[in-house]
Structure formats: structure tokens, C-alpha cells
Short mmCIF file of C-alpha atoms in Angstrom, two decimals:
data_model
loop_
_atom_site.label_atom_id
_atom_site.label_comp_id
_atom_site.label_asym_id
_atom_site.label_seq_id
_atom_site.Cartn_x
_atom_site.Cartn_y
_atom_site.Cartn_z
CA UNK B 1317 89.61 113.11 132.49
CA UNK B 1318 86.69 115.08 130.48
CA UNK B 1319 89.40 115.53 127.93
CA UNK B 1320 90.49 112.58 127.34
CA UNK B 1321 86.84 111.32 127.06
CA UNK B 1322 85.96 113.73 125.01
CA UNK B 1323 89.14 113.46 122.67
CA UNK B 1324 88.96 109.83 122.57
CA UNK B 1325 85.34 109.28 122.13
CA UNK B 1326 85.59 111.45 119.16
CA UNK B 1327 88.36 109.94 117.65
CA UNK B 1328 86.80 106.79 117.98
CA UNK B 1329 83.58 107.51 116.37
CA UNK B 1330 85.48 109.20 113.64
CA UNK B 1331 87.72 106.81 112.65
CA UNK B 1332 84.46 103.80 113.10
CA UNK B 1333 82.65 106.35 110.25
CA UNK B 1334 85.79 106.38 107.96
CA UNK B 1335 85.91 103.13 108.28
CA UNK B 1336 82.85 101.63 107.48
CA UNK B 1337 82.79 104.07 104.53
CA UNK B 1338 85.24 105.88 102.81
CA UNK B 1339 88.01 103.87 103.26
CA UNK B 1340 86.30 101.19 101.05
CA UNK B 1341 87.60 103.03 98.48
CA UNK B 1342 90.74 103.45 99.22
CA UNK B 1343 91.66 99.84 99.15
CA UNK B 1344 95.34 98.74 97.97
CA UNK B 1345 95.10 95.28 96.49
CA UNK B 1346 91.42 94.25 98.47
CA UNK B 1347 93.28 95.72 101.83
CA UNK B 1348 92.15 98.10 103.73
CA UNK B 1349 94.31 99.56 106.60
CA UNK B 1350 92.06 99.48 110.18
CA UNK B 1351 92.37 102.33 111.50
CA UNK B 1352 90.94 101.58 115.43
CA UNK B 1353 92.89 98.53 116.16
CA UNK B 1354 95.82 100.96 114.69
CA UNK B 1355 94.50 103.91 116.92
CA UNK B 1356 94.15 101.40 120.06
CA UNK B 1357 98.00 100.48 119.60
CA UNK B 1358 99.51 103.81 119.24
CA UNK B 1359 97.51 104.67 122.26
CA UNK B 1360 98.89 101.95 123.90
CA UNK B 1361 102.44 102.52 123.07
CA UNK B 1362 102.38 106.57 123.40
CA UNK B 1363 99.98 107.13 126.11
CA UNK B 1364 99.71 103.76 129.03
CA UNK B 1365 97.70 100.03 128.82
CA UNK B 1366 95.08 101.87 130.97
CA UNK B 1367 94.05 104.10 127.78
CA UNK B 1368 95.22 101.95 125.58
CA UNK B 1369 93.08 99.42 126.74
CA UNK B 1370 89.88 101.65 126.94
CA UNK B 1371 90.25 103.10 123.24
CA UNK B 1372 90.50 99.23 122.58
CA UNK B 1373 87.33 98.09 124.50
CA UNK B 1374 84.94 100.87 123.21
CA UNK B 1375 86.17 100.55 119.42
CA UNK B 1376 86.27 96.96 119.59
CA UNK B 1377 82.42 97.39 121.18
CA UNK B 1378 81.82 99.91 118.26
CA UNK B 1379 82.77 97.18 115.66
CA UNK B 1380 80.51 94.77 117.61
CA UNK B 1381 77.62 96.49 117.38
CA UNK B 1382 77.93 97.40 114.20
CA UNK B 1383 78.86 94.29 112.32
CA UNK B 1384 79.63 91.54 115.13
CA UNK B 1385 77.36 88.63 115.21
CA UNK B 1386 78.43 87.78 119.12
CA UNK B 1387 78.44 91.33 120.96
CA UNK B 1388 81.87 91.43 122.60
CA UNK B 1389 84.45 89.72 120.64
CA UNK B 1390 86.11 92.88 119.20
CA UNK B 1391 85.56 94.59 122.12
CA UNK B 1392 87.27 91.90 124.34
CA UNK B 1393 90.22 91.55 121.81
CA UNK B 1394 90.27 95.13 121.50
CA UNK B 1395 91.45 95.45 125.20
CA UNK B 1396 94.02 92.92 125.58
CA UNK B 1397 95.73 94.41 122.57
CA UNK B 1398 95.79 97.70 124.20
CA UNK B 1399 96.73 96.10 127.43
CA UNK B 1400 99.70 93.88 125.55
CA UNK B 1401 100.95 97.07 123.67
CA UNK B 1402 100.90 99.04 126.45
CA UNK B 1403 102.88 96.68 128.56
CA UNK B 1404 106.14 97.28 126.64
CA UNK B 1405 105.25 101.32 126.36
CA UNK B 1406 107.48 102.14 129.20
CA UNK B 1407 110.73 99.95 128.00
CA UNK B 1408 110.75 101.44 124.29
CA UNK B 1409 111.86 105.04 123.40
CA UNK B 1410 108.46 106.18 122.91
CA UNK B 1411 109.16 109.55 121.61
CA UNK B 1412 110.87 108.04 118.08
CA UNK B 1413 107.77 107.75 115.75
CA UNK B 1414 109.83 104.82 114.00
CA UNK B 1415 110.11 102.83 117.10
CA UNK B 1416 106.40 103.23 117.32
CA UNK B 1417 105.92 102.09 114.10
CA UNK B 1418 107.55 99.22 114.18
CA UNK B 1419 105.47 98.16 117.34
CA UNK B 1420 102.48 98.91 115.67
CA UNK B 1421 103.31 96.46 112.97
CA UNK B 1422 104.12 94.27 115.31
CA UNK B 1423 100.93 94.06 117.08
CA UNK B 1424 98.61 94.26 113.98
CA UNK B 1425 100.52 91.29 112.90
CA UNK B 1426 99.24 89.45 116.48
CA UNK B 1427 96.09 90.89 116.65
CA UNK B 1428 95.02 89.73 112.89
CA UNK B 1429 96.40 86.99 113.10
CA UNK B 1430 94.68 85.86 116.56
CA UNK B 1431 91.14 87.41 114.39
CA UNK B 1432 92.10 84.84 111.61
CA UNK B 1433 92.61 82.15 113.48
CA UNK B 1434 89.65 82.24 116.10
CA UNK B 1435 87.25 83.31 113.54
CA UNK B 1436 88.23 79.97 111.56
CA UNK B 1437 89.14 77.37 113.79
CA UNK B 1438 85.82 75.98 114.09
CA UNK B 1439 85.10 75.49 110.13
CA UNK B 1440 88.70 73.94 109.72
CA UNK B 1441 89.32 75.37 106.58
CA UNK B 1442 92.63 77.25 107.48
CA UNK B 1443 95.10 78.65 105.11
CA UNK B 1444 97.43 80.49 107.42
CA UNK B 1445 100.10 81.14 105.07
CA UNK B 1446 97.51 82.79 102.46
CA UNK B 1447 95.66 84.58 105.12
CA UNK B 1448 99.21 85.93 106.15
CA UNK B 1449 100.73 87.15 103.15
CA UNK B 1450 97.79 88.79 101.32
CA UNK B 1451 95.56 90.20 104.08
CA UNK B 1452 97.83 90.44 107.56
CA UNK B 1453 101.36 91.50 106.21
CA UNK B 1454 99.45 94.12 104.05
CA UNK B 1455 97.68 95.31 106.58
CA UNK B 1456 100.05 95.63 108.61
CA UNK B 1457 102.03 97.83 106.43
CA UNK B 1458 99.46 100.11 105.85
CA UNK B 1459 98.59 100.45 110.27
CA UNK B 1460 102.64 101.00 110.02
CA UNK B 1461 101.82 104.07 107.65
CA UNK B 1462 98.73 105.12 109.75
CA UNK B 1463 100.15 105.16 112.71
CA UNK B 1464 103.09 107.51 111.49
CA UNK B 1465 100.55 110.31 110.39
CA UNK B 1466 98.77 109.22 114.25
CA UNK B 1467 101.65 109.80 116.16
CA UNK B 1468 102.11 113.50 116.21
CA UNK B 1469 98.49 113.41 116.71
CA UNK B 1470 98.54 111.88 119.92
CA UNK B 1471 101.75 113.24 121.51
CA UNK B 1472 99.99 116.14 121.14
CA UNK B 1473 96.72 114.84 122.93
CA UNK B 1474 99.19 113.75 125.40
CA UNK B 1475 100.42 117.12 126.29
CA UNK B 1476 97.31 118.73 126.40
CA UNK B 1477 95.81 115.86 128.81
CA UNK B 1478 98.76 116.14 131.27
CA UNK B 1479 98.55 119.83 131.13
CA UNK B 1480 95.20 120.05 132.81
CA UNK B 1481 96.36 117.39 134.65
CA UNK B 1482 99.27 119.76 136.50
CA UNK B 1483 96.96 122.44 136.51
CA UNK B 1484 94.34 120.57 138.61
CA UNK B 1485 97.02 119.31 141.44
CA UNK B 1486 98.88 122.51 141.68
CA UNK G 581 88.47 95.53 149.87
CA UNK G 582 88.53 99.16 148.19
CA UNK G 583 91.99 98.51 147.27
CA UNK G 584 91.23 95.25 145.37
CA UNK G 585 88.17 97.35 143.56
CA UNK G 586 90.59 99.76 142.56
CA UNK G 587 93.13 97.42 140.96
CA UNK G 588 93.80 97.00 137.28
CA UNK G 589 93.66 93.30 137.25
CA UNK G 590 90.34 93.31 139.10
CA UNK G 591 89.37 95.87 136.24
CA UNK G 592 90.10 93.72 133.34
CA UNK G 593 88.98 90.75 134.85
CA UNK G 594 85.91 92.13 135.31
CA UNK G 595 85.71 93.63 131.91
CA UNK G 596 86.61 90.13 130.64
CA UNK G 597 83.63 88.23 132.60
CA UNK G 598 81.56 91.34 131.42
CA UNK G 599 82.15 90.58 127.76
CA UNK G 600 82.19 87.21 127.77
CA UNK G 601 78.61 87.15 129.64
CA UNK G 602 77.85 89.61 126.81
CA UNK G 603 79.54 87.46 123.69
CA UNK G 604 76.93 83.91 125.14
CA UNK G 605 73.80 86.27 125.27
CA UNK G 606 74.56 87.53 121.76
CA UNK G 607 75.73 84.85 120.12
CA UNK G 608 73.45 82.83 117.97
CA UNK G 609 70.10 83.64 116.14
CA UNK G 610 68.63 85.59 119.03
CA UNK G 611 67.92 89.21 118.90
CA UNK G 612 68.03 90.21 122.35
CA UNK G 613 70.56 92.62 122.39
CA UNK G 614 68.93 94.66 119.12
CA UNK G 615 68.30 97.55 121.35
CA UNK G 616 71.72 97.66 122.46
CA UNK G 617 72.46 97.91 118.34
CA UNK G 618 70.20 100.43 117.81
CA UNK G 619 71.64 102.86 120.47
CA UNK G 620 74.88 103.37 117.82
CA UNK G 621 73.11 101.93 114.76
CA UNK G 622 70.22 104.64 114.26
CA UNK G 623 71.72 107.71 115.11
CA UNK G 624 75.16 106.81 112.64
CA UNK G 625 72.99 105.56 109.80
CA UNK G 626 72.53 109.07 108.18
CA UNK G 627 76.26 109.75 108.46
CA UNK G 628 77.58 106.53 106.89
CA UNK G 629 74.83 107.77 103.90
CA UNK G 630 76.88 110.40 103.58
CA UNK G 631 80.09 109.44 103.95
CA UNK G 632 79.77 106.81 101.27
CA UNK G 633 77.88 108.93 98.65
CA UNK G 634 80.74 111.60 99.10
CA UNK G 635 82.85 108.39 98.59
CA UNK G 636 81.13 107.18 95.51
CA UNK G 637 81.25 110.47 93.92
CA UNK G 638 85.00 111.17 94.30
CA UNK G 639 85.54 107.54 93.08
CA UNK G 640 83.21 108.61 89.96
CA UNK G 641 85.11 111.73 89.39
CA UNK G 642 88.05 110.22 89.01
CA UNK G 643 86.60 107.87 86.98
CA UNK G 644 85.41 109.90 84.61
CA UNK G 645 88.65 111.31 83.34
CA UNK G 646 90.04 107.78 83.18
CA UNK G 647 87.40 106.15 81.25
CA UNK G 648 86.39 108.56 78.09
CA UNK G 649 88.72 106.31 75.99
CA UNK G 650 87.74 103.09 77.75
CA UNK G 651 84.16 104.09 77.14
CA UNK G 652 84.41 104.86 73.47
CA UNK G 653 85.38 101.53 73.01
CA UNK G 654 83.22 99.90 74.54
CA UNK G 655 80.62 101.81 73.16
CA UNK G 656 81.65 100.22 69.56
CA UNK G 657 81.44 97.03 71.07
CA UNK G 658 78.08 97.54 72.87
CA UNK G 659 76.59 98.87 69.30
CA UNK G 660 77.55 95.11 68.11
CA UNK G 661 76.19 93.61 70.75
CA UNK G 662 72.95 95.90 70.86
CA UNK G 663 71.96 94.41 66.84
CA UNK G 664 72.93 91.23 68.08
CA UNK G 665 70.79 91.37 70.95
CA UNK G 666 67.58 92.84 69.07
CA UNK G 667 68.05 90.14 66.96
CA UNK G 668 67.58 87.46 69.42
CA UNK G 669 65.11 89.73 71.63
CA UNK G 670 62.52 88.64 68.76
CA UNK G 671 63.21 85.18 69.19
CA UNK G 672 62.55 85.79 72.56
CA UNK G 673 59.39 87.29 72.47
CA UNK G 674 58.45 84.50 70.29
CA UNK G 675 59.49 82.19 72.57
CA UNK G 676 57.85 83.87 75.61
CA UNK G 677 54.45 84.14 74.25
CA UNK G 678 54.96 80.43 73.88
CA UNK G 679 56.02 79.87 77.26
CA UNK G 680 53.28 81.97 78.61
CA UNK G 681 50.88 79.68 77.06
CA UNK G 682 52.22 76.46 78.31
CA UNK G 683 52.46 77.74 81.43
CA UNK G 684 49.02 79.19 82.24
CA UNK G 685 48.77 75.53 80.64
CA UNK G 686 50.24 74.33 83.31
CA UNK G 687 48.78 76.84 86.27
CA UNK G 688 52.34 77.38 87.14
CA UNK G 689 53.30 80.67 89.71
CA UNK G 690 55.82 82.43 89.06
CA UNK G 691 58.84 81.88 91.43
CA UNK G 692 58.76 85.50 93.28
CA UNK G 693 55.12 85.32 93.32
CA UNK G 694 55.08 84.89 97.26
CA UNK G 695 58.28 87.67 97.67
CA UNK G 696 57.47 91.85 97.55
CA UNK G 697 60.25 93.65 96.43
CA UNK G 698 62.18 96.38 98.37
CA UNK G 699 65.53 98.40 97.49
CA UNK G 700 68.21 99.52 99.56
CA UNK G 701 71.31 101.73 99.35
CA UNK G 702 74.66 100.37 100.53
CA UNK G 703 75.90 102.85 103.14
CA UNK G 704 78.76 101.07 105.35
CA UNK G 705 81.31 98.16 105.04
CA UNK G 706 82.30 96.06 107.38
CA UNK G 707 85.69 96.88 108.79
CA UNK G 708 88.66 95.06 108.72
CA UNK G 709 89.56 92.61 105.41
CA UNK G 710 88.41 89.29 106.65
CA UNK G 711 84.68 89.16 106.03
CA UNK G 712 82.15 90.38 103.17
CA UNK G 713 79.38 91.83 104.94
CA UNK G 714 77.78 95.31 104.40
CA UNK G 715 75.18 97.39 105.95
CA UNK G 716 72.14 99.11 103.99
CA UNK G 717 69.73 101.69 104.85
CA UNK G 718 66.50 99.53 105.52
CA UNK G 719 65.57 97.50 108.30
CA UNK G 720 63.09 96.24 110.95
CA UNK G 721 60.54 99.12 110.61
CA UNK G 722 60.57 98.38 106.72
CA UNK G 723 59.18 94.87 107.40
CA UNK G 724 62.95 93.45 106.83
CA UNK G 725 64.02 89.97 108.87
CA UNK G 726 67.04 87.82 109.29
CA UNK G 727 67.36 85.33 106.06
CA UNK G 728 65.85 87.30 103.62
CA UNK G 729 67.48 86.75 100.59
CA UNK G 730 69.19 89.68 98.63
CA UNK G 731 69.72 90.07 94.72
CA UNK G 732 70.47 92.54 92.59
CA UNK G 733 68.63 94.69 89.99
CA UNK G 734 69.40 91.79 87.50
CA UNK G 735 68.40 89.23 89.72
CA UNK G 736 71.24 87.85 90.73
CA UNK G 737 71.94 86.54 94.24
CA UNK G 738 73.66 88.56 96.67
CA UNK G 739 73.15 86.89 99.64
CA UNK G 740 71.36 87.02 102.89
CA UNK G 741 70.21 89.30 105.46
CA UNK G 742 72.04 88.33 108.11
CA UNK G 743 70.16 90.27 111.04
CA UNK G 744 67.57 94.02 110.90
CA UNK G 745 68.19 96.11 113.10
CA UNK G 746 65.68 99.42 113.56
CA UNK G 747 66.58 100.82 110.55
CA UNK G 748 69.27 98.64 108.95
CA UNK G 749 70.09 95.67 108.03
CA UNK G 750 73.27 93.58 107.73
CA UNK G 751 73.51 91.54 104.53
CA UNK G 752 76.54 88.57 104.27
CA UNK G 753 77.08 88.48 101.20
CA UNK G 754 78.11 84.80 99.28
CA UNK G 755 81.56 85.27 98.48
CA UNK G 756 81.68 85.66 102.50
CA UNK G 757 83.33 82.58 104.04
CA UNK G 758 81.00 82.03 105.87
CA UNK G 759 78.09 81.83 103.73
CA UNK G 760 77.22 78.74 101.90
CA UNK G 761 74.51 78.65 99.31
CA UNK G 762 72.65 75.04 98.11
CA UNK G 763 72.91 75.45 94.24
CA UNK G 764 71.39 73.55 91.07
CA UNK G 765 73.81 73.27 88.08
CA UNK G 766 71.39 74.31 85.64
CA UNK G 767 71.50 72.05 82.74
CA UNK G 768 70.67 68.31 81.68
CA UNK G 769 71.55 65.95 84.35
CA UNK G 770 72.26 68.95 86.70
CA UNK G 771 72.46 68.38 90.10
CA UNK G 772 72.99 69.92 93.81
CA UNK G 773 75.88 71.47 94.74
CA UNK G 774 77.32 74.08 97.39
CA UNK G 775 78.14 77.08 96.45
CA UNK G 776 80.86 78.63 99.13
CA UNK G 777 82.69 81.70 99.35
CA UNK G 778 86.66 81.54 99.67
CA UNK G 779 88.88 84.11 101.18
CA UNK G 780 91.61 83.85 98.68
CA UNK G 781 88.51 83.83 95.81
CA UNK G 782 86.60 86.44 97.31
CA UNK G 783 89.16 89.13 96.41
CA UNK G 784 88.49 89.03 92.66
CA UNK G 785 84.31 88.96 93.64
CA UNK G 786 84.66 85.29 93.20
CA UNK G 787 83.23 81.72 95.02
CA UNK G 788 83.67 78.06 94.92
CA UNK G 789 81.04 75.75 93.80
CA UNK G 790 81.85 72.29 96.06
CA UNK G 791 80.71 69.20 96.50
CA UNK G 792 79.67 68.33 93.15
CA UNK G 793 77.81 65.00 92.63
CA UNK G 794 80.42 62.59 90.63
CA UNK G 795 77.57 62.26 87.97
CA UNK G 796 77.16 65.45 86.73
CA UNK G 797 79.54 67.04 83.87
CA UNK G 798 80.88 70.66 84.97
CA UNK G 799 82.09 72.23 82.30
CA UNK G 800 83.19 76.37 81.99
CA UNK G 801 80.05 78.58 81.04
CA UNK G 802 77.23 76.54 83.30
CA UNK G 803 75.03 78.61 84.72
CA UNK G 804 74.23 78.25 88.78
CA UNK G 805 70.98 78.80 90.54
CA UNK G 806 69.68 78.19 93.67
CA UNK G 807 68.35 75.14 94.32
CA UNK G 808 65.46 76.15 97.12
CA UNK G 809 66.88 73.49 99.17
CA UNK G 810 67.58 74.86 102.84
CA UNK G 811 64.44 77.43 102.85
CA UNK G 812 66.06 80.67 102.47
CA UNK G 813 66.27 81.44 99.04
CA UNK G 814 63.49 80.66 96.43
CA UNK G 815 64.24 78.41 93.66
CA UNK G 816 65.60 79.34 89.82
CA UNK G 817 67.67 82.67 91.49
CA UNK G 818 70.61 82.65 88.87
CA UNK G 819 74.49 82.55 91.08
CA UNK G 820 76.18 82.83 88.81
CA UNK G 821 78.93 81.12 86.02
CA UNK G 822 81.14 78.36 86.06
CA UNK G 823 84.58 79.73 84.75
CA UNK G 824 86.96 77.17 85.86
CA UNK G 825 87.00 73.67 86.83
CA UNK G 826 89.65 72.58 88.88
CA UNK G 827 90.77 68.99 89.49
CA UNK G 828 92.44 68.00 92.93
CA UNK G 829 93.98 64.54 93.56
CA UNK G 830 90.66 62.51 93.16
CA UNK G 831 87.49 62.89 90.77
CA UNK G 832 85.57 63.10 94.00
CA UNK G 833 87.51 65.92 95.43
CA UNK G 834 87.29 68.39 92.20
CA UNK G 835 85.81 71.71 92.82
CA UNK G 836 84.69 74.66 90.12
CA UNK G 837 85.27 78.31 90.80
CA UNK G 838 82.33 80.49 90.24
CA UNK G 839 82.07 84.09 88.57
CA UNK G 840 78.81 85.63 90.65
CA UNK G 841 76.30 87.55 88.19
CA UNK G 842 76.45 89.95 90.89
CA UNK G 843 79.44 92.05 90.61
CA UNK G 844 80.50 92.79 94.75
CA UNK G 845 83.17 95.08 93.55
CA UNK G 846 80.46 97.74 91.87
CA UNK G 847 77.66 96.96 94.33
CA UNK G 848 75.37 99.86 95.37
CA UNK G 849 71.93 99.38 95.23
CA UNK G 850 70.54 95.62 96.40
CA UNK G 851 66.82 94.80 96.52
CA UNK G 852 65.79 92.61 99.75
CA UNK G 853 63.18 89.64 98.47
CA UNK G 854 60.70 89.84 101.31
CA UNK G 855 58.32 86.98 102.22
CA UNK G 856 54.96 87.44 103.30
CA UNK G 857 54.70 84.29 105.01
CA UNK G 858 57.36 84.61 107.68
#
């Protein structure tokens, strides 16, 4: 448990720094690839919902407080996406990175597209179709790529959490 | 009962109330939850300095190798431009002196006569590609407050400051789609307008000017200022430049497309207009 918290936390506050700063300039075409929703779905998919769903809640909450005007909204979002991804975790062949990959496209396609639409419902000026093939297909693409070089990353993690989990019971 | 504590759903639901408790408190104009802000804002403001000055130099670095030939001609061109300009700086001064005159004539203030000035460094962006806000490294404890407005070193608009926390401040910027501007089209028979950002604009740094009275006569090279209508921004702060004027079905409906005399993609230092009244 202090492992994961620890490991988690950091990547979390790591990933909110790069972020919010270096990443502006590596921008392909305006688009930037976002690296916690990406981390929240590989967590998801590699680890359980349960984690998947905290990484979710406390970037989303990271992103709140940092930029959110309503405190809550990323954070909320955050967690069903880890909770949705997660769901499917134990049907796929988790251990193929591409199979990962592909679900992580697959979810940054819902969960951008679910950001597009709340966040402009209310001024009725939607261009869906734009929205889509500039900012979420990119996107996507580019969480596909991240979550390739995240993968070994948290298999790893994922050993090294379950090993002092074994030790502790036996 | 423990078991139903202990059960996912209960968990989430929980979580869900939780945040959406949370999202109603927050939402809106109130600053309530600053503190909670603060608790991540404060201690990762130094870092994000950091991190984006390492960023900035990298970016110049590489730069640097691909612009000597770039640079030497615009250097040429800038030599042109500098006669030129001397040229018509002495009509200006001319001009000024005169302007001065009617003016104190006139016992006119000058616009930013109520504003002091204060600079700040850009040190974070928001995440994600939707929205065009960025966070710099002044806030409460520097006298800033929500709605100042922001321009650059040239004067021209930037936006807003959306909400100061301790020791930042969020500014929306108004290519943002969110942010909507009341602008004068400054010429003979100008008039109000609304100058809005655009998401698929606001990739190129650009914005939409919109409903434009059926009177007036846009045409490509107008300049836009604000209008002082709405109370945030002072009157006579320059947008920007019409560069396109695009026609939909009816004259009613046309709309022009605005180049911003601030340049987002090359932003780094802003300076916060802050009023002494508020």
C-alpha cells in the first residue's frame, strides 16, 4: 500500500509538472498528448478499476486545482475513466503492450470527447466533427504512443507492488 | 453495515456525491475554495518556473541554429523598415507635441491613468488542447484580482485574469472560447462588436470578431480596440487586425477573423493592468 502511494503520487505530480510545462513545447500540430488521463488508463487496463480509478481521481483533482474553474470536474471524470477502463482489464490480454494501446486510444477518444462535449453544450456552438479530427483523433494518437513507452513502466510497478504484497501474507 | 462501507459501489458513489458537492461550491465567481488551491498551487509554483525556463531555453537553442539565415534576412528587411520608420517617427513627434497641446486643451486623462502596471512570467499551461488559459507567477499577495485585464509589452490585449490565487494567477486568454471581448472597430463610422475566440481559429493565435452592426464597413487591415463597454477592460486597448472578412448566407450573419497584436504562440512575459479602485 505505501508503495503504491508513494509510486503513484509521484508519478502523478510528475507527469501534472511536465504537463503544465514542458510539454508546451513539444506540441505536434497545436496537440499536445495528456499524459494523466493517458497514465489513469494504462493503470486501469494493466493494474485494476480500483487504481485505476484513484490515479484518475487525484490527477483529475490535480488538474482542478490547478486550472479548473468548478473544483471537481476532472477529478470526477478522471475516475469513471479509470473505473470504465478498468472494467474490461480482466477480459483483454493485458500483457501485449499493443492490446493496451489500442484501449488506450480507445478511451482517450471517449474521455475527450465526453470533455468536448460537456464543456460546450451550454454555449451551443458545437463543431463535433472539427473538434474530432484536429484535437481528439490527434490526441489520441499521441496517448497511443505514450502509453507504449508507459507500459513497461507499470508492469514493472506491478511486480514490485505484488511482491511486498506476498511478502506481507506469507 | 461494515460490509456495505467496504463496497466499491458505495466508494464511488460516495466519491461522486463528494465531488459533485465540491464542483456547486466551486463553481461560479466565488473564491471559497482558494485555500484548497493554494495547498498544490504555492508549493509547485517554483517548479513550473523552472520547468518552463529549461523549456524555453532548449526551444531557443534549437532555434538558434535554425534561424542564422532566417535572421540575416530579416535583418535586411528590418534596416528598410528602420529608415522608413525614422522617417515617420518625426512626423510623429510633430504630431504628438500637437496632440499634447490639444489635449491638456482639453484636460483629457490618459486612458491607463487609473491602472499601475505589474509584469509577470508565464510559468505553466493549461493541460489538455481544449482551452487557452495559462498560469503566471504573481498573484493575490501582489495586489492581483479576478478581471484584471492583461496586455502585453506593446499593449496589446491578452485577456483577463480569470482568478489569483496566493501567488498566481490564472489568465484566459481571448482566443479562449470562452472569452468574449466588447470591441470598437476603430475607424469612421466604427461601431461595437464582439470579439470571440474560436477553437478551430485559436490554433493559428487567431479570433473572430462577431456581431458586427450592418452599418459599419469591415474591410481587411481595421484595427480593433476595446470598447470599455462591460467594465473590465479600459477603453482604446488595441485587439488587434482585421485580416479576413468572411460572408455567410446573409449580410447580417457575416463575421471577420481577427489577427491579435498579441502573438499567443511567443508569449512570455504579460503585464497585469491593475485598478486602484476595485
Amino acid at each position: 500500500m505505501k508503495r503504491k502511494l508513494l509510486l503513484y503520487s509521484f508519478l502523478i505530480v510528475f507527469f501534472l509538472l511536465l504537463q503544465t510545462t514542458l510539454l508546451r513545447y513539444a506540441r505536434i500540430h497545436g496537440v499536445a498528448p495528456n499524459l494523466l488521463i493517458s497514465l489513469t488508463i494504462l493503470t486501469a487496463l494493466v493494474r485494476n478499476s480500483a487504481e485505476g480509478a484513484a490515479v484518475g481521481l487525484f490527477s483529475g483533482l490535480c488538474i482542478d486545482l490547478q486550472f479548473g474553474t468548478a473544483v471537481g470536474f476532472y477529478a470526477l471524470l478522471g475516475m469513471y475513466t479509470g473505473i470504465a477502463a478498468g472494467s474490461i482489464s480482466r477480459k483483454i490480454y493485458r500483457d501485449n503492450f499493443l492490446v493496451v494501446a489500442f484501449f488506450t486510444f480507445i478511451y482517450s477518444v471517449v474521455y475527450e470527447s465526453v470533455v468536448y462535449v460537456i464543456n460546450n453544450i451550454m454555449s451551443g456552438d458545437i463543431d463535433f466533427l472539427f473538434a474530432f479530427t484536429r484535437v481528439i483523433l490527434p490526441e489520441a494518437v499521441y496517448n497511443c504512443a505514450v502509453s507504449v513507452l508507459l507500459f513497461p513502466l507499470l508492469v514493472m510497478a506491478g511486480k514490485w507492488f505484488d511482491s511486498a504484497a506476498s511478502a506481507h501474507k506469507y | 453495515m461494515l460490509r456495505l462501507f467496504k463496497s466499491k459501489w458505495f466508494i464511488v458513489s460516495l466519491a461522486t456525491i463528494v465531488l459533485l458537492i465540491v464542483i456547486g461550491v466551486s463553481a461560479g465567481k466565488s473564491s471559497r475554495l482558494t485555500w484548497l488551491r493554494n495547498i498544490l498551487n504555492v508549493p509547485l509554483k517554483p517548479v513550473q518556473s523552472i520547468f518552463t525556463s529549461a523549456g524555453r531555453k532548449m526551444e531557443d537553442l534549437f532555434a538558434y541554429f535554425q534561424d542564422i539565415d532566417a535572421l540575416r534576412e530579416e535583418n535586411e528587411a528590418l534596416r528598410a523598415e528602420v529608415e522608413e520608420l525614422r522617417r515617420q517617427n518625426r512626423e510623429y513627434a510633430e504630431l504628438k507635441e500637437k496632440n499634447d497641446e490639444l489635449r491638456q486643451a482639453l484636460n483629457l486623462k490618459s486612458e491607463f491613468a487609473d491602472y499601475t502596471i505589474t509584469g509577470a512570467n508565464i510559468i505553466a499551461v493549461e493541460p489538455g488542447n481544449w482551452f487557452s488559459v495559462f498560469k503566471v507567477d504573481v498573484g493575490e499577495q501582489d495586489g492581483i484580482r479576478a478581471d484584471f485585464p492583461v496586455v502585453t509589452g506593446s499593449r496589446g490585449l491578452v485577456g483577463r485574469v480569470l482568478y489569483a490565487d496566493k501567488s498566481t494567477s490564472n489568465i484566459q486568454t481571448i482566443i479562449d472560447e470562452e472569452s468574449a471581448v466588447s470591441g470598437w472597430i476603430a475607424k469612421p463610422g466604427g461601431g461595437h462588436a464582439i470579439v470571440k475566440g474560436d477553437l478551430q481559429l485559436k490554433e493559428e493565435g487567431l479570433c473572430k470578431l462577431i456581431y458586427i452592426p450592418i452599418e459599419v464597413d469591415v474591410e481587411v487591415g481595421d484595427i480593433i480596440e476595446t470598447s470599455g463597454v462591460g467594465g473590465i477592460y479600459p477603453k482604446g486597448i488595441e485587439i488587434g487586425k482585421v485580416i479576413e472578412v468572411r460572408k455567410t448566407n446573409s449580410e447580417l450573419d457575416r463575421y471577420a477573423i481577427i489577427q491579435p497584436t498579441a502573438d499567443f504562440r511567443r508569449l512570455e512575459e504579460v503585464f497585469i493592468l491593475k485598478s486602484e479602485k476595485k
